[in-house]
Amino acid sequence: PPLYTAVRLRELGDAFAHAVALAPKPGAGTLVPVGRFDLAEFALVLDPEEPLRQARCVFYAGMAALADALASAAPPETAINIEWPDALYVNWGLVGGGRLAWPQGAHEDEVPPWLVFGGMIRSASMSGNDPGANPQVTALDEEGFADITSAHVVESFARNFMHTVDAWHDSGFGAVAKSYLERFPPESGLRRDIDQEGNLLLRRMASAQVDRNALLPRLQQPTWFDPTSKGPHA
């Protein structure tokens, strides 16, 4: 989309690291995709307007937009789910997720100069195993996403992210939280909410207790990312 400035990397590039390196410069809106056929890999430089502890909530906008990008290209009856806070599943198999970076040493109560949202989706399996051999992981080509390319995923994310941020501006963060939480498998008697610092709140109908799951520690250690392969866990 025209509101983004694209900086394309070759196949061996690291979109997330490159975007973090670009971020201290005037680079808000810079979208860094990597030219790979097996992974839809990208990162987006953001210009926050709130203190860091609240600004991290933009992570949920990125995750909702990424899930919507997959849903728009999915075959009928395909399940697109999120495992809090950062992992994306297609038909209960892991395909990837999102990450968030911010400046080292940034103060929680000050507006950070930048944030970077990074996403990665396994578009084609490179394992050589039969599809379905490991039901806990999958790729888009194994789930019937016909003719979808990594570039299509990134472009769809970029459009959906603009729509999600527009909804945030028009209706408040609750619109983003609703879109994100709709990707969770339903559980009877459980209510999920996200507070102003991005923490997940769980309330059960039979109890007055609220379980608080802190976002920050989970962002520091993405659950879906394998640092050895630099891709989604296989």
CSV table of C-alpha atoms in Angstrom, one decimal:
chain,number,residue,atom,x,y,z
A,1,PRO,CA,0.0,0.0,0.0
A,2,PRO,CA,1.2,3.5,-0.8
A,3,LEU,CA,1.5,4.7,2.8
A,4,TYR,CA,4.4,2.3,3.4
A,5,THR,CA,8.0,2.7,2.3
A,6,ALA,CA,9.3,-0.7,1.2
A,7,VAL,CA,12.9,-1.8,1.8
A,8,ARG,CA,13.2,-5.3,0.2
A,9,LEU,CA,15.8,-7.8,1.3
A,10,ARG,CA,17.3,-10.7,-0.5
A,11,GLU,CA,16.5,-14.3,0.5
A,12,LEU,CA,19.1,-14.5,3.3
A,13,GLY,CA,18.1,-11.2,4.9
A,14,ASP,CA,16.7,-10.8,8.4
A,15,ALA,CA,13.7,-8.5,8.2
A,16,PHE,CA,13.4,-8.0,11.9
A,17,ALA,CA,17.0,-7.1,12.6
A,18,HIS,CA,17.2,-4.9,9.5
A,19,ALA,CA,14.1,-2.9,10.6
A,20,VAL,CA,15.5,-2.5,14.1
A,21,ALA,CA,18.7,-1.1,12.6
A,22,LEU,CA,16.6,1.3,10.4
A,23,ALA,CA,14.2,2.4,13.2
A,24,PRO,CA,16.4,5.1,14.9
A,25,LYS,CA,16.4,7.0,11.6
A,26,PRO,CA,13.2,8.7,10.5
A,27,GLY,CA,11.7,5.5,9.3
A,28,ALA,CA,8.1,5.2,10.6
A,29,GLY,CA,6.1,3.3,8.0
A,30,THR,CA,9.1,1.4,6.6
A,31,LEU,CA,8.1,-2.1,5.7
A,32,VAL,CA,10.9,-4.6,5.3
A,33,PRO,CA,9.9,-7.8,3.5
A,34,VAL,CA,12.3,-10.7,2.6
A,35,GLY,CA,12.2,-12.3,-0.8
A,36,ARG,CA,11.6,-16.0,0.2
A,37,PHE,CA,9.1,-18.5,-1.1
A,38,ASP,CA,9.0,-20.7,2.0
A,39,LEU,CA,8.5,-17.9,4.5
A,40,ALA,CA,6.4,-14.8,4.5
A,41,GLU,CA,8.9,-12.7,6.6
A,42,PHE,CA,8.6,-9.0,7.2
A,43,ALA,CA,9.0,-6.2,9.8
A,44,LEU,CA,7.3,-2.8,10.1
A,45,VAL,CA,8.8,0.3,11.8
A,46,LEU,CA,6.2,2.2,13.9
A,47,ASP,CA,6.1,5.6,15.5
A,48,PRO,CA,4.4,5.3,18.9
A,49,GLU,CA,2.5,8.1,20.6
A,50,GLU,CA,2.1,6.6,24.1
A,51,PRO,CA,4.5,5.6,26.9
A,52,LEU,CA,6.2,2.3,26.3
A,53,ARG,CA,4.1,0.3,28.8
A,54,GLN,CA,0.9,1.3,26.8
A,55,ALA,CA,2.5,1.5,23.3
A,56,ARG,CA,3.3,-2.2,23.3
A,57,CYS,CA,-0.5,-2.8,22.8
A,58,VAL,CA,0.2,-2.2,19.1
A,59,PHE,CA,1.5,-5.7,19.1
A,60,TYR,CA,-2.1,-6.9,19.2
A,61,ALA,CA,-3.0,-4.8,16.2
A,62,GLY,CA,-0.2,-6.5,14.3
A,63,MET,CA,-1.2,-10.0,15.3
A,64,ALA,CA,-4.9,-9.3,14.5
A,65,ALA,CA,-3.9,-8.0,11.0
A,66,LEU,CA,-1.7,-11.0,10.4
A,67,ALA,CA,-4.4,-13.4,11.3
A,68,ASP,CA,-6.9,-11.5,9.1
A,69,ALA,CA,-4.4,-11.7,6.2
A,70,LEU,CA,-4.4,-15.5,6.5
A,71,ALA,CA,-8.2,-15.7,6.9
A,72,SER,CA,-8.7,-13.7,3.8
A,73,ALA,CA,-6.9,-16.3,1.7
A,74,ALA,CA,-7.9,-19.4,3.6
A,75,PRO,CA,-10.1,-22.2,2.2
A,76,PRO,CA,-13.6,-22.4,3.7
A,77,GLU,CA,-13.8,-23.9,7.2
A,78,THR,CA,-10.1,-23.2,7.9
A,79,ALA,CA,-9.4,-22.5,11.5
A,80,ILE,CA,-7.1,-19.5,12.1
A,81,ASN,CA,-6.2,-19.3,15.8
A,82,ILE,CA,-3.8,-17.4,18.1
A,83,GLU,CA,-2.1,-18.8,21.1
A,84,TRP,CA,-1.5,-15.9,23.5
A,85,PRO,CA,0.3,-13.8,22.8
A,86,ASP,CA,2.3,-14.3,19.7
A,87,ALA,CA,1.8,-17.7,17.9
A,88,LEU,CA,-0.4,-18.3,14.9
A,89,TYR,CA,-2.0,-21.6,14.1
A,90,VAL,CA,-3.8,-22.9,11.0
A,91,ASN,CA,-6.0,-25.9,11.6
A,92,TRP,CA,-4.2,-26.3,14.9
A,93,GLY,CA,-0.8,-26.5,13.4
A,94,LEU,CA,1.8,-23.8,14.1
A,95,VAL,CA,2.7,-21.6,11.0
A,96,GLY,CA,4.4,-18.7,12.7
A,97,GLY,CA,3.8,-15.6,14.7
A,98,GLY,CA,4.8,-12.1,15.6
A,99,ARG,CA,7.5,-10.2,17.5
A,100,LEU,CA,7.9,-6.8,18.9
A,101,ALA,CA,11.1,-4.8,19.5
A,102,TRP,CA,11.7,-1.4,21.2
A,103,PRO,CA,14.9,0.5,22.1
A,104,GLN,CA,17.1,-0.9,24.8
A,105,GLY,CA,17.0,1.1,27.9
A,106,ALA,CA,13.7,2.8,27.0
A,107,HIS,CA,11.8,4.0,30.1
A,108,GLU,CA,8.4,2.4,30.6
A,109,ASP,CA,6.8,5.8,31.3
A,110,GLU,CA,8.2,7.6,28.3
A,111,VAL,CA,7.2,7.6,24.7
A,112,PRO,CA,9.8,5.4,22.8
A,113,PRO,CA,11.3,6.8,19.6
A,114,TRP,CA,10.2,3.7,17.7
A,115,LEU,CA,8.8,0.2,17.8
A,116,VAL,CA,9.2,-2.6,15.3
A,117,PHE,CA,6.6,-5.3,14.7
A,118,GLY,CA,7.8,-8.4,12.9
A,119,GLY,CA,5.9,-11.3,11.4
A,120,MET,CA,6.8,-14.6,10.0
A,121,ILE,CA,4.5,-17.2,8.4
A,122,ARG,CA,5.6,-20.6,7.0
A,123,SER,CA,4.1,-20.6,3.5
A,124,ALA,CA,5.8,-23.7,2.2
A,125,SER,CA,7.1,-26.8,4.0
A,126,MET,CA,10.8,-27.5,3.6
A,127,SER,CA,11.0,-30.5,6.0
A,128,GLY,CA,10.6,-33.1,3.3
A,129,ASN,CA,8.1,-35.0,5.5
A,130,ASP,CA,4.7,-36.1,4.4
A,131,PRO,CA,2.0,-33.4,5.1
A,132,GLY,CA,0.4,-34.2,8.4
A,133,ALA,CA,3.3,-36.2,9.7
A,134,ASN,CA,3.6,-33.7,12.6
A,135,PRO,CA,0.2,-32.2,13.2
A,136,GLN,CA,1.6,-29.7,15.6
A,137,VAL,CA,3.3,-27.7,12.8
A,138,THR,CA,2.1,-27.0,9.3
A,139,ALA,CA,2.6,-24.6,6.3
A,140,LEU,CA,0.1,-22.7,4.2
A,141,ASP,CA,0.7,-25.0,1.2
A,142,GLU,CA,-0.2,-28.0,3.3
A,143,GLU,CA,-3.5,-26.4,4.4
A,144,GLY,CA,-4.9,-25.7,0.9
A,145,PHE,CA,-3.9,-22.1,0.5
A,146,ALA,CA,-3.8,-22.3,-3.3
A,147,ASP,CA,-1.5,-20.0,-5.2
A,148,ILE,CA,-0.7,-17.8,-2.2
A,149,THR,CA,2.8,-16.4,-2.2
A,150,SER,CA,4.8,-14.9,0.6
A,151,ALA,CA,4.4,-11.5,-1.1
A,152,HIS,CA,0.6,-11.9,-1.0
A,153,VAL,CA,0.7,-12.5,2.8
A,154,VAL,CA,2.9,-9.4,3.4
A,155,GLU,CA,0.7,-7.2,1.2
A,156,SER,CA,-2.5,-8.4,2.8
A,157,PHE,CA,-1.0,-7.8,6.3
A,158,ALA,CA,-0.1,-4.2,5.3
A,159,ARG,CA,-3.6,-3.5,4.2
A,160,ASN,CA,-5.2,-5.2,7.2
A,161,PHE,CA,-2.9,-3.4,9.6
A,162,MET,CA,-4.0,0.0,8.3
A,163,HIS,CA,-7.7,-1.0,8.7
A,164,THR,CA,-7.0,-2.2,12.3
A,165,VAL,CA,-5.2,1.0,13.3
A,166,ASP,CA,-8.0,3.0,11.8
A,167,ALA,CA,-10.5,1.1,13.9
A,168,TRP,CA,-8.3,1.8,16.9
A,169,HIS,CA,-8.4,5.5,16.2
A,170,ASP,CA,-12.1,5.5,15.6
A,171,SER,CA,-13.4,3.2,18.3
A,172,GLY,CA,-10.6,2.8,20.8
A,173,PHE,CA,-8.3,-0.1,21.6
A,174,GLY,CA,-11.3,-2.3,22.5
A,175,ALA,CA,-11.9,-2.8,18.7
A,176,VAL,CA,-8.4,-4.1,18.4
A,177,ALA,CA,-8.7,-6.4,21.4
A,178,LYS,CA,-12.0,-7.8,20.1
A,179,SER,CA,-10.5,-8.6,16.7
A,180,TYR,CA,-7.5,-10.3,18.4
A,181,LEU,CA,-9.5,-12.2,21.0
A,182,GLU,CA,-11.9,-13.6,18.4
A,183,ARG,CA,-9.0,-15.8,17.2
A,184,PHE,CA,-8.9,-17.7,20.4
A,185,PRO,CA,-10.8,-21.0,20.6
A,186,PRO,CA,-13.9,-20.5,22.7
A,187,GLU,CA,-14.0,-21.8,26.2
A,188,SER,CA,-17.2,-22.0,28.1
A,189,GLY,CA,-17.4,-19.8,31.3
A,190,LEU,CA,-14.2,-17.9,30.5
A,191,ARG,CA,-14.0,-14.2,29.7
A,192,ARG,CA,-10.8,-12.8,28.2
A,193,ASP,CA,-9.8,-9.1,28.3
A,194,ILE,CA,-6.7,-7.1,27.6
A,195,ASP,CA,-5.8,-4.2,29.9
A,196,GLN,CA,-4.2,-0.9,29.0
A,197,GLU,CA,-0.7,-2.4,29.3
A,198,GLY,CA,-1.4,-5.4,27.1
A,199,ASN,CA,-1.7,-7.9,29.9
A,200,LEU,CA,-4.2,-10.7,29.4
A,201,LEU,CA,-7.0,-10.9,32.0
A,202,LEU,CA,-8.9,-14.1,32.6
A,203,ARG,CA,-12.2,-14.2,34.5
A,204,ARG,CA,-14.3,-17.3,35.1
A,205,MET,CA,-18.0,-16.9,35.6
A,206,ALA,CA,-18.0,-19.0,38.9
A,207,SER,CA,-15.2,-16.9,40.5
A,208,ALA,CA,-14.5,-13.3,41.3
A,209,GLN,CA,-10.8,-13.8,40.8
A,210,VAL,CA,-9.0,-12.3,37.9
A,211,ASP,CA,-5.9,-14.0,36.6
A,212,ARG,CA,-3.4,-11.6,35.1
A,213,ASN,CA,-0.9,-12.8,32.5
A,214,ALA,CA,1.9,-10.2,31.9
A,215,LEU,CA,2.7,-9.4,28.3
A,216,LEU,CA,6.2,-8.1,28.7
A,217,PRO,CA,8.0,-11.4,29.7
A,218,ARG,CA,6.3,-13.2,26.8
A,219,LEU,CA,7.4,-10.6,24.2
A,220,GLN,CA,11.0,-11.0,25.4
A,221,GLN,CA,10.9,-14.8,24.6
A,222,PRO,CA,8.6,-15.5,21.6
A,223,THR,CA,7.1,-18.9,22.0
A,224,TRP,CA,6.9,-19.8,18.3
A,225,PHE,CA,10.4,-18.7,17.1
A,226,ASP,CA,13.4,-21.0,16.9
A,227,PRO,CA,16.6,-18.9,17.2
A,228,THR,CA,18.7,-21.7,15.8
A,229,SER,CA,16.8,-22.0,12.5
A,230,LYS,CA,15.6,-18.3,12.7
A,231,GLY,CA,12.1,-19.5,11.7
A,232,PRO,CA,9.0,-21.0,13.2
A,233,HIS,CA,9.5,-24.1,15.3
A,234,ALA,CA,9.4,-27.3,13.1
